[in-house]
mmCIF file of C-alpha atoms in Angstrom:
data_model
loop_
_atom_site.group_PDB
_atom_site.id
_atom_site.type_symbol
_atom_site.label_atom_id
_atom_site.label_comp_id
_atom_site.label_asym_id
_atom_site.label_seq_id
_atom_site.Cartn_x
_atom_site.Cartn_y
_atom_site.Cartn_z
ATOM 1 C CA MET A 1 18.440 -69.069 108.776
ATOM 2 C CA ASP A 2 19.565 -72.130 106.907
ATOM 3 C CA PHE A 3 20.591 -71.446 103.314
ATOM 4 C CA ARG A 4 20.225 -74.737 101.416
ATOM 5 C CA ASN A 5 20.945 -76.856 104.516
ATOM 6 C CA VAL A 6 24.351 -75.284 105.034
ATOM 7 C CA THR A 7 24.243 -75.859 108.788
ATOM 8 C CA ASP A 8 23.787 -79.593 108.208
ATOM 9 C CA LEU A 9 27.460 -79.687 107.262
ATOM 10 C CA PHE A 10 28.437 -79.126 110.882
ATOM 11 C CA ALA A 11 26.869 -82.478 111.753
ATOM 12 C CA ASP A 12 29.226 -84.211 109.335
ATOM 13 C CA PRO A 13 32.378 -85.438 111.169
ATOM 14 C CA ALA A 14 34.390 -85.121 107.954
ATOM 15 C CA PHE A 15 33.493 -81.409 107.708
ATOM 16 C CA ASP A 16 33.910 -80.029 111.228
ATOM 17 C CA GLY A 17 34.856 -82.965 113.438
ATOM 18 C CA TYR A 18 32.510 -84.876 115.688
ATOM 19 C CA PRO A 19 29.654 -82.758 117.052
ATOM 20 C CA VAL A 20 29.474 -82.380 120.798
ATOM 21 C CA MET A 21 25.728 -82.848 120.978
ATOM 22 C CA ILE A 22 23.031 -83.001 118.298
ATOM 23 C CA ARG A 23 19.339 -83.238 118.914
ATOM 24 C CA GLU A 24 17.234 -83.779 115.816
ATOM 25 C CA VAL A 25 13.896 -81.988 115.997
ATOM 26 C CA LYS A 26 11.553 -82.122 113.027
ATOM 27 C CA GLY A 27 9.480 -79.131 112.077
ATOM 28 C CA GLU A 28 6.125 -80.755 112.764
ATOM 29 C CA LYS A 29 7.248 -82.123 116.154
ATOM 30 C CA GLU A 30 6.634 -79.988 119.207
ATOM 31 C CA LEU A 31 9.469 -79.219 121.605
ATOM 32 C CA THR A 32 9.450 -81.033 124.909
ATOM 33 C CA ASP A 33 10.347 -79.659 128.323
ATOM 34 C CA GLN A 34 13.680 -81.447 128.056
ATOM 35 C CA ASP A 35 14.409 -79.606 124.805
ATOM 36 C CA ILE A 36 13.555 -76.263 126.367
ATOM 37 C CA HIS A 37 15.041 -76.920 129.815
ATOM 38 C CA PRO A 38 17.723 -79.604 129.558
ATOM 39 C CA GLU A 39 18.911 -81.234 132.731
ATOM 40 C CA GLU A 40 21.686 -79.216 134.299
ATOM 41 C CA ASP A 41 23.504 -82.291 135.540
ATOM 42 C CA GLN A 42 23.532 -83.900 132.117
ATOM 43 C CA ASP A 43 27.144 -84.365 131.091
ATOM 44 C CA VAL A 44 28.440 -83.538 127.653
ATOM 45 C CA ILE A 45 30.707 -86.345 126.477
ATOM 46 C CA ASP A 46 33.760 -85.571 124.402
ATOM 47 C CA PRO A 47 33.594 -88.032 121.474
ATOM 48 C CA GLU A 48 37.391 -88.144 121.142
ATOM 49 C CA THR A 49 38.285 -88.828 124.784
ATOM 50 C CA GLY A 50 34.998 -90.311 125.950
ATOM 51 C CA GLN A 51 35.237 -88.173 129.075
ATOM 52 C CA PRO A 52 32.721 -85.578 130.289
ATOM 53 C CA VAL A 53 33.594 -82.028 129.269
ATOM 54 C CA ASP A 54 34.378 -79.747 132.205
ATOM 55 C CA PHE A 55 33.469 -76.251 131.026
ATOM 56 C CA GLU A 56 34.687 -74.697 134.276
ATOM 57 C CA GLU A 57 38.190 -76.097 133.912
ATOM 58 C CA GLU A 58 40.789 -73.373 133.821
ATOM 59 C CA ILE A 59 43.192 -73.280 130.927
ATOM 60 C CA THR A 60 46.682 -73.658 132.286
ATOM 61 C CA ALA A 61 48.521 -73.676 128.986
ATOM 62 C CA GLU A 62 50.623 -70.589 128.370
ATOM 63 C CA TYR A 63 50.271 -68.944 124.984
ATOM 64 C CA PRO A 64 52.712 -66.335 123.647
ATOM 65 C CA THR A 65 51.348 -62.820 123.739
ATOM 66 C CA GLN A 66 53.977 -61.439 121.321
ATOM 67 C CA PRO A 67 54.493 -62.737 117.786
ATOM 68 C CA ALA A 68 57.750 -64.573 117.231
ATOM 69 C CA ILE A 69 59.946 -63.432 114.333
ATOM 70 C CA ILE A 70 61.296 -66.490 112.553
ATOM 71 C CA GLN A 71 64.522 -65.990 110.603
ATOM 72 C CA GLY A 72 64.159 -62.266 110.952
ATOM 73 C CA GLY A 73 66.961 -59.769 110.568
ATOM 74 C CA GLU A 74 68.112 -57.177 113.004
ATOM 75 C CA ILE A 75 65.712 -54.275 113.468
ATOM 76 C CA VAL A 76 67.529 -50.991 112.973
ATOM 77 C CA SER A 77 65.958 -47.644 113.734
ATOM 78 C CA ASP A 78 67.646 -44.685 112.028
ATOM 79 C CA SER A 79 67.054 -41.483 113.908
ATOM 80 C CA ARG A 80 66.158 -38.477 111.788
ATOM 81 C CA GLN A 81 67.859 -35.154 112.148
ATOM 82 C CA LYS A 82 65.649 -32.805 114.116
ATOM 83 C CA ILE A 83 64.813 -29.462 112.544
ATOM 84 C CA TYR A 84 63.640 -26.512 114.592
ATOM 85 C CA VAL A 85 61.742 -23.487 113.263
ATOM 86 C CA ALA A 86 61.247 -20.666 115.761
ATOM 87 C CA GLY A 87 62.094 -23.093 118.531
ATOM 88 C CA VAL A 88 59.490 -25.650 117.407
ATOM 89 C CA ASP A 89 60.462 -29.171 116.366
ATOM 90 C CA VAL A 90 59.146 -29.776 112.832
ATOM 91 C CA SER A 91 59.254 -32.686 110.401
ATOM 92 C CA VAL A 92 60.198 -32.354 106.734
ATOM 93 C CA LEU A 93 57.419 -33.872 104.621
ATOM 94 C CA ASN A 94 58.733 -32.882 101.204
ATOM 95 C CA GLU A 95 61.736 -31.189 99.655
ATOM 96 C CA ARG A 96 61.758 -28.953 96.592
ATOM 97 C CA ALA A 97 64.703 -28.661 94.223
ATOM 98 C CA GLN A 98 65.163 -26.141 91.426
ATOM 99 C CA SER A 99 66.749 -27.139 88.131
ATOM 100 C CA LEU A 100 68.614 -24.477 86.169
ATOM 101 C CA GLU A 101 69.069 -26.554 83.030
ATOM 102 C CA ILE A 102 67.247 -29.109 80.917
ATOM 103 C CA TRP A 103 68.799 -32.146 79.286
ATOM 104 C CA TYR A 104 67.707 -33.202 75.797
ATOM 105 C CA TRP A 105 68.072 -36.578 74.121
ATOM 106 C CA GLU A 106 67.459 -37.055 70.404
ATOM 107 C CA HIS A 107 65.943 -40.398 69.496
ATOM 108 C CA LYS A 108 67.207 -41.467 66.100
ATOM 109 C CA LEU A 109 65.208 -43.708 63.815
ATOM 110 C CA PRO A 110 66.799 -47.056 62.963
ATOM 111 C CA GLU A 111 68.519 -47.360 59.625
ATOM 112 C CA GLY A 112 66.064 -48.011 56.823
ATOM 113 C CA ILE A 113 63.027 -46.653 58.715
ATOM 114 C CA LYS A 114 61.649 -43.191 57.968
ATOM 115 C CA THR A 115 58.716 -43.351 60.389
ATOM 116 C CA TYR A 116 57.039 -45.764 62.800
ATOM 117 C CA SER A 117 53.833 -47.576 61.917
ATOM 118 C CA LYS A 118 51.673 -50.476 63.086
ATOM 119 C CA THR A 119 53.748 -52.896 61.053
ATOM 120 C CA LYS A 120 57.016 -51.237 62.092
ATOM 121 C CA PRO A 121 56.540 -50.142 65.732
ATOM 122 C CA ILE A 122 59.231 -48.801 68.006
ATOM 123 C CA GLN A 123 61.309 -51.509 69.674
ATOM 124 C CA LYS A 124 62.339 -51.661 73.324
ATOM 125 C CA SER A 125 65.954 -52.292 72.346
ATOM 126 C CA GLU A 126 66.079 -48.841 70.717
ATOM 127 C CA PHE A 127 66.191 -47.297 74.215
ATOM 128 C CA ASP A 128 69.320 -49.179 75.309
ATOM 129 C CA GLY A 129 71.514 -46.210 74.422
ATOM 130 C CA LEU A 130 69.292 -43.844 76.403
ATOM 131 C CA LYS A 131 69.318 -46.092 79.485
ATOM 132 C CA LYS A 132 73.097 -46.342 79.343
ATOM 133 C CA TRP A 133 73.456 -42.571 78.958
ATOM 134 C CA TRP A 134 70.956 -41.903 81.771
ATOM 135 C CA LYS A 135 73.316 -43.346 84.380
ATOM 136 C CA LYS A 136 75.904 -40.690 83.575
ATOM 137 C CA HIS A 137 74.722 -37.582 81.763
ATOM 138 C CA LYS A 138 77.254 -36.372 79.222
ATOM 139 C CA GLU A 139 76.909 -34.276 76.099
ATOM 140 C CA ASN A 140 77.340 -36.075 72.787
ATOM 141 C CA GLU A 141 75.820 -36.073 69.308
ATOM 142 C CA GLN A 142 72.447 -37.169 70.698
ATOM 143 C CA ALA A 143 72.429 -35.378 74.066
ATOM 144 C CA TRP A 144 72.764 -31.722 75.019
ATOM 145 C CA LYS A 145 71.685 -29.418 77.819
ATOM 146 C CA VAL A 146 70.094 -25.984 77.705
ATOM 147 C CA SER A 147 70.293 -23.416 80.491
ATOM 148 C CA ILE A 148 67.264 -21.681 81.946
ATOM 149 C CA ASP A 149 68.527 -18.360 80.558
ATOM 150 C CA THR A 150 68.524 -19.744 77.021
ATOM 151 C CA ILE A 151 65.017 -21.121 77.503
ATOM 152 C CA ALA A 152 63.806 -17.763 78.824
ATOM 153 C CA ALA A 153 65.382 -15.987 75.837
ATOM 154 C CA ASN A 154 63.538 -18.447 73.581
ATOM 155 C CA ASP A 155 60.232 -17.323 75.140
ATOM 156 C CA TYR A 156 60.141 -20.619 77.092
ATOM 157 C CA ASN A 157 59.691 -22.613 73.928
ATOM 158 C CA LEU A 158 61.127 -26.039 74.742
ATOM 159 C CA ASP A 159 61.293 -27.108 71.098
ATOM 160 C CA ILE A 160 65.053 -26.690 70.753
ATOM 161 C CA LYS A 161 66.926 -28.472 67.991
ATOM 162 C CA ASN A 162 70.079 -30.484 68.456
ATOM 163 C CA PRO A 163 72.982 -28.005 68.219
ATOM 164 C CA HIS A 164 75.466 -30.767 67.355
ATOM 165 C CA ILE A 165 73.801 -31.496 64.022
ATOM 166 C CA LEU A 166 73.947 -28.930 61.247
ATOM 167 C CA GLU A 167 70.692 -28.228 59.474
ATOM 168 C CA GLU A 168 70.655 -30.244 56.286
ATOM 169 C CA LYS A 169 70.054 -28.333 53.062
ATOM 170 C CA HIS A 170 67.133 -29.562 51.044
ATOM 171 C CA VAL A 171 68.105 -30.910 47.633
ATOM 172 C CA TYR A 172 65.299 -30.145 45.199
ATOM 173 C CA SER A 173 64.308 -32.627 42.545
ATOM 174 C CA SER A 174 63.774 -31.706 38.864
ATOM 175 C CA ALA A 175 59.995 -31.715 39.300
ATOM 176 C CA GLU A 176 60.231 -29.395 42.305
ATOM 177 C CA LEU A 177 62.499 -26.995 40.393
ATOM 178 C CA VAL A 178 60.077 -26.871 37.441
ATOM 179 C CA THR A 179 57.168 -26.145 39.808
ATOM 180 C CA MET A 180 59.115 -23.389 41.551
ATOM 181 C CA LEU A 181 60.101 -21.856 38.197
ATOM 182 C CA HIS A 182 56.509 -21.943 36.956
ATOM 183 C CA GLU A 183 55.312 -20.235 40.148
ATOM 184 C CA SER A 184 57.974 -17.563 39.733
ATOM 185 C CA PHE A 185 56.865 -16.895 36.132
ATOM 186 C CA ARG A 186 53.223 -16.680 37.235
ATOM 187 C CA LYS A 187 54.002 -14.044 39.869
ATOM 188 C CA SER A 188 56.143 -12.102 37.378
ATOM 189 C CA ASP A 189 53.308 -12.142 34.859
ATOM 190 C CA GLU A 190 50.872 -10.800 37.474
ATOM 191 C CA LEU A 191 53.242 -7.937 38.276
ATOM 192 C CA LEU A 192 53.617 -7.102 34.565
ATOM 193 C CA GLN A 193 49.840 -7.057 34.071
ATOM 194 C CA GLN A 194 49.397 -4.764 37.074
ATOM 195 C CA LEU A 195 52.138 -2.433 35.833
ATOM 196 C CA ARG A 196 50.560 -2.290 32.348
ATOM 197 C CA LYS A 197 47.173 -1.263 33.781
ATOM 198 C CA GLU A 198 48.742 1.503 35.811
ATOM 199 C CA LEU A 199 50.529 2.847 32.716
ATOM 200 C CA GLU A 200 47.358 2.787 30.644
ATOM 201 C CA ASN A 201 45.381 4.628 33.318
ATOM 202 C CA GLY A 202 48.139 7.117 33.944
#
């Protein structure tokens, strides 16, 4: 099958070199006996050398059977330690380690920012302190560790606050104090009304 005369490219010397032999046969032209049975003694001429091509000539050139490593380093094979189970040599596919403590790191917001937003997103540079601490774990104001016993006693709730920072007391504003006082008076009034009804019915 010829898709859009693709095979015609092989007749172009600039595409695939000089063709060895091309015989143009048009579609409406019938094939001759020479086309079907070409002469066996007809030589095929190499266009580059001009000499007949000997297809029975043996190739005497020696080609490497192994790939050559160019500028390669020394190949080192590290032997693994053999492990035997019940006298059978086994291979370790995976190892499991158990951690008896969990490290915590508190990420502090930059000065002047109360929360992140689209206009004020978190910056990569804010993790520089964490990356520096990660190389050598050590407790400080932002980092602490909790044992598995403490986590179990906390009903495995991993939401554990930073023990190095004391819980800040909330300072109420004047409006909040007035609201709290009004709510207290409302509850007191409800209790007085309930007490009055009980006295009247008693």
